[in-house]
Amino acid sequence: MVSLGTLLTFAFVSLGMVCSPGPNMIYLLSRSISQGRTAGFISLLGVVLGFFVYVIATMLGLSALFVTVPYVYEAIKWAGALYLLWLAWNAVKPGAGSILQPRPLAVEPPKKLFLMGFMTNLLNPKIAILYVSLLPQFVDPDKGSVLLQSATLGLIQIAVSFTVNLMIVLVASRIADWFGMRPTWLRLQRWIMAGVLTGLAARLAFDRR
C-alpha cells in the first residue's frame, strides 16, 4: 500500500509536471480560446483517456521490464532528464514564446476534438518519457502489490492533471488576456516553468533507485 507521504509527494511532482509547458497545455489553452470552453472540455476528456493508456501500460509491463532489464530504466531516466532540460531551455531562450500565447486553430466537431486531445497526449514525448520515468520511483515492492501501487499513483496523477487542465479550460481567455497585458509577468512565468523543469530533471538525474 502506498503511504500518505508518498501519495502527497507524488501529487506535488504530478502538479509540477502538469504545470510545465508542453503540447497538452498549449493545445487545451488554444482550443478553449479559439472554440470555447465546451470544445476545450471535450478535448480534455481525450487527453484523460491518453493518461489511462499510460497507466495501464505502466501497470502491465513497464515495472516488470525495469526489474528485468535495469538498463532500460537508466536509459529512460536520462532521456527524461535531458528532455526536461531541453524544455527548460526552450522556455527561456532568446525569442522564446510563452505557452500563454495561444495558437489559432480551426473549428472542429466534438468527435474530432476528443480524438485530437487523445492523440496529443498519447504522442506527447513529455508524457511518454516522464510518466514511465517518474512513477516507478514511487513504487516500493516491499509495501505490497506493484500493480496496485502503480494504479493508485496513476489515478493520483490523472486527478491532478484533470483538475489543473480543467481550470485552464475554464479560464483560458482570462489567463491569456491577463498575461497579454503584463509582459513582465509573462517572462516571469517562463522562468518559473524553467525552474520547475530543471528541478524535475535534477531529481531524475540523481535518482539511485
Short mmCIF file of C-alpha atoms in Angstrom, two decimals:
data_model
loop_
_atom_site.label_atom_id
_atom_site.label_comp_id
_atom_site.label_asym_id
_atom_site.label_seq_id
_atom_site.Cartn_x
_atom_site.Cartn_y
_atom_site.Cartn_z
CA MET A 1 0.00 0.00 0.00
CA VAL A 2 1.27 3.46 -0.88
CA SER A 3 1.91 5.63 2.20
CA LEU A 4 0.24 9.01 2.62
CA GLY A 5 3.62 10.76 2.44
CA THR A 6 4.42 9.08 -0.86
CA LEU A 7 0.99 9.99 -2.25
CA LEU A 8 1.40 13.64 -1.29
CA THR A 9 4.92 13.80 -2.71
CA PHE A 10 3.84 12.19 -5.96
CA ALA A 11 0.84 14.54 -6.16
CA PHE A 12 3.23 17.50 -5.84
CA VAL A 13 5.51 16.08 -8.55
CA SER A 14 2.47 15.49 -10.76
CA LEU A 15 1.45 19.09 -10.20
CA GLY A 16 4.89 20.23 -11.35
CA MET A 17 4.55 18.08 -14.45
CA VAL A 18 1.13 19.35 -15.48
CA CYS A 19 2.13 22.97 -14.83
CA SER A 20 5.23 22.67 -17.01
CA PRO A 21 4.90 23.75 -20.67
CA GLY A 22 4.03 21.08 -23.15
CA PRO A 23 1.74 20.05 -26.03
CA ASN A 24 -1.25 19.27 -23.78
CA MET A 25 -1.34 22.69 -22.14
CA ILE A 26 -0.72 24.53 -25.40
CA TYR A 27 -3.45 22.57 -27.20
CA LEU A 28 -6.08 22.93 -24.46
CA LEU A 29 -5.36 26.62 -23.98
CA SER A 30 -5.52 27.37 -27.69
CA ARG A 31 -8.58 25.20 -28.30
CA SER A 32 -10.51 26.75 -25.42
CA ILE A 33 -9.75 30.28 -26.59
CA SER A 34 -10.44 29.66 -30.29
CA GLN A 35 -13.54 27.43 -29.97
CA GLY A 36 -14.87 27.87 -26.42
CA ARG A 37 -14.99 26.02 -23.12
CA THR A 38 -17.13 23.13 -24.37
CA ALA A 39 -14.61 22.32 -27.08
CA GLY A 40 -11.80 22.60 -24.55
CA PHE A 41 -13.57 20.22 -22.16
CA ILE A 42 -14.20 17.62 -24.88
CA SER A 43 -10.53 17.85 -25.84
CA LEU A 44 -9.60 17.40 -22.17
CA LEU A 45 -11.60 14.15 -21.99
CA GLY A 46 -9.48 12.86 -24.87
CA VAL A 47 -6.33 13.87 -23.01
CA VAL A 48 -7.51 11.99 -19.91
CA LEU A 49 -8.08 8.83 -21.97
CA GLY A 50 -4.46 9.11 -23.09
CA PHE A 51 -3.37 9.17 -19.45
CA PHE A 52 -5.30 5.95 -18.78
CA VAL A 53 -3.44 4.28 -21.63
CA TYR A 54 -0.13 5.16 -19.95
CA VAL A 55 -1.41 3.96 -16.56
CA ILE A 56 -2.40 0.58 -17.99
CA ALA A 57 0.91 0.26 -19.83
CA THR A 58 2.80 1.03 -16.63
CA MET A 59 0.74 -1.45 -14.61
CA LEU A 60 1.03 -4.32 -17.06
CA GLY A 61 4.57 -4.19 -18.30
CA LEU A 62 6.90 -1.32 -17.58
CA SER A 63 7.60 -2.09 -13.91
CA ALA A 64 8.48 -5.70 -14.72
CA LEU A 65 10.66 -4.54 -17.60
CA PHE A 66 12.62 -2.21 -15.32
CA VAL A 67 13.27 -5.02 -12.83
CA THR A 68 14.34 -7.47 -15.54
CA VAL A 69 16.42 -5.04 -17.57
CA PRO A 70 17.54 -2.17 -15.28
CA TYR A 71 19.50 -0.55 -18.11
CA VAL A 72 16.18 0.25 -19.80
CA TYR A 73 15.17 2.32 -16.78
CA GLU A 74 18.54 4.08 -16.77
CA ALA A 75 18.13 4.95 -20.45
CA ILE A 76 14.61 6.29 -19.92
CA LYS A 77 15.70 8.18 -16.80
CA TRP A 78 18.49 10.05 -18.61
CA ALA A 79 16.35 10.63 -21.70
CA GLY A 80 13.67 12.13 -19.46
CA ALA A 81 16.16 14.36 -17.65
CA LEU A 82 17.65 15.62 -20.92
CA TYR A 83 14.18 16.26 -22.36
CA LEU A 84 13.20 18.26 -19.28
CA LEU A 85 16.33 20.38 -19.60
CA TRP A 86 15.55 20.89 -23.29
CA LEU A 87 12.04 22.10 -22.39
CA ALA A 88 13.51 24.39 -19.72
CA TRP A 89 15.90 25.94 -22.25
CA ASN A 90 13.12 26.40 -24.80
CA ALA A 91 11.09 28.24 -22.17
CA VAL A 92 13.75 30.91 -21.55
CA LYS A 93 15.93 31.02 -24.66
CA PRO A 94 16.08 34.34 -26.58
CA GLY A 95 12.98 34.81 -28.69
CA ALA A 96 11.05 32.02 -26.96
CA GLY A 97 7.29 32.31 -26.90
CA SER A 98 5.09 31.60 -23.90
CA ILE A 99 2.60 28.76 -23.50
CA LEU A 100 0.11 31.50 -22.63
CA GLN A 101 0.31 32.86 -26.18
CA PRO A 102 -2.41 30.78 -27.90
CA ARG A 103 -2.12 29.33 -31.41
CA PRO A 104 -5.03 29.86 -33.85
CA LEU A 105 -6.94 26.61 -34.54
CA ALA A 106 -9.70 25.65 -36.97
CA VAL A 107 -13.19 24.84 -35.61
CA GLU A 108 -13.63 21.05 -35.29
CA PRO A 109 -16.60 18.73 -34.45
CA PRO A 110 -16.79 17.04 -30.99
CA LYS A 111 -15.64 13.61 -32.19
CA LYS A 112 -12.52 15.07 -33.77
CA LEU A 113 -11.87 17.26 -30.71
CA PHE A 114 -11.87 14.17 -28.48
CA LEU A 115 -9.59 12.25 -30.85
CA MET A 116 -7.19 15.19 -31.21
CA GLY A 117 -6.97 15.56 -27.42
CA PHE A 118 -6.30 11.84 -27.09
CA MET A 119 -3.61 11.79 -29.78
CA THR A 120 -1.99 14.99 -28.48
CA ASN A 121 -1.47 13.31 -25.11
CA LEU A 122 -0.67 9.84 -26.45
CA LEU A 123 2.06 11.19 -28.76
CA ASN A 124 3.30 13.76 -26.24
CA PRO A 125 7.01 12.96 -25.69
CA LYS A 126 6.94 14.69 -22.31
CA ILE A 127 4.26 12.34 -21.00
CA ALA A 128 5.70 9.29 -22.73
CA ILE A 129 9.11 9.80 -21.13
CA LEU A 130 8.22 11.37 -17.81
CA TYR A 131 5.35 9.07 -16.94
CA VAL A 132 7.46 5.93 -17.15
CA SER A 133 10.44 7.67 -15.53
CA LEU A 134 8.84 9.36 -12.54
CA LEU A 135 6.09 6.99 -11.45
CA PRO A 136 8.34 3.91 -10.86
CA GLN A 137 10.46 5.94 -8.43
CA PHE A 138 7.50 5.98 -6.02
CA VAL A 139 6.72 2.26 -6.20
CA ASP A 140 8.18 0.17 -3.36
CA PRO A 141 7.89 -3.64 -3.85
CA ASP A 142 8.28 -4.10 -0.07
CA LYS A 143 4.97 -2.30 0.52
CA GLY A 144 2.68 -4.65 -1.38
CA SER A 145 1.43 -5.20 -4.91
CA VAL A 146 3.40 -3.24 -7.50
CA LEU A 147 0.33 -3.39 -9.75
CA LEU A 148 -1.91 -1.80 -7.12
CA GLN A 149 0.67 0.86 -6.22
CA SER A 150 1.10 1.78 -9.90
CA ALA A 151 -2.68 2.04 -10.34
CA THR A 152 -3.03 4.23 -7.23
CA LEU A 153 -0.25 6.59 -8.27
CA GLY A 154 -1.58 6.70 -11.82
CA LEU A 155 -5.03 7.72 -10.62
CA ILE A 156 -3.47 10.44 -8.44
CA GLN A 157 -1.59 11.78 -11.46
CA ILE A 158 -4.76 11.73 -13.59
CA ALA A 159 -6.78 13.51 -10.88
CA VAL A 160 -4.17 16.26 -10.51
CA SER A 161 -3.79 16.67 -14.27
CA PHE A 162 -7.55 16.74 -14.87
CA THR A 163 -8.10 19.36 -12.16
CA VAL A 164 -5.38 21.70 -13.40
CA ASN A 165 -6.28 21.28 -17.07
CA LEU A 166 -9.98 21.84 -16.32
CA MET A 167 -9.07 25.13 -14.66
CA ILE A 168 -7.07 26.05 -17.75
CA VAL A 169 -10.05 25.28 -19.99
CA LEU A 170 -12.44 27.32 -17.83
CA VAL A 171 -10.30 30.45 -17.53
CA ALA A 172 -8.19 30.22 -20.71
CA SER A 173 -9.34 33.53 -22.19
CA ARG A 174 -8.89 35.41 -18.93
CA ILE A 175 -5.41 33.94 -18.40
CA ALA A 176 -4.28 34.88 -21.91
CA ASP A 177 -5.72 38.41 -21.63
CA TRP A 178 -4.23 38.99 -18.17
CA PHE A 179 -0.73 37.89 -19.14
CA GLY A 180 -1.02 39.58 -22.54
CA MET A 181 -1.33 42.94 -20.82
CA ARG A 182 1.54 42.18 -18.41
CA PRO A 183 4.70 41.23 -20.34
CA THR A 184 6.81 41.22 -17.16
CA TRP A 185 4.61 38.53 -15.60
CA LEU A 186 4.70 36.61 -18.88
CA ARG A 187 8.51 36.50 -18.71
CA LEU A 188 8.36 35.53 -15.04
CA GLN A 189 6.01 32.64 -15.89
CA ARG A 190 8.55 31.32 -18.38
CA TRP A 191 11.36 31.39 -15.81
CA ILE A 192 9.20 29.71 -13.16
CA MET A 193 8.34 26.92 -15.58
CA ALA A 194 12.01 26.55 -16.48
CA GLY A 195 12.86 26.26 -12.79
CA VAL A 196 10.25 23.54 -12.25
CA LEU A 197 11.53 21.62 -15.26
CA THR A 198 15.15 21.89 -14.14
CA GLY A 199 14.23 20.66 -10.65
CA LEU A 200 12.46 17.62 -12.09
CA ALA A 201 15.45 16.93 -14.35
CA ALA A 202 17.79 17.01 -11.34
CA ARG A 203 15.51 14.60 -9.47
CA LEU A 204 15.71 12.15 -12.33
CA ALA A 205 19.43 12.52 -12.93
CA PHE A 206 20.42 11.94 -9.29
CA ASP A 207 17.97 9.12 -8.59
CA ARG A 208 19.81 5.98 -7.50
CA ARG A 209 16.95 3.51 -7.13
#
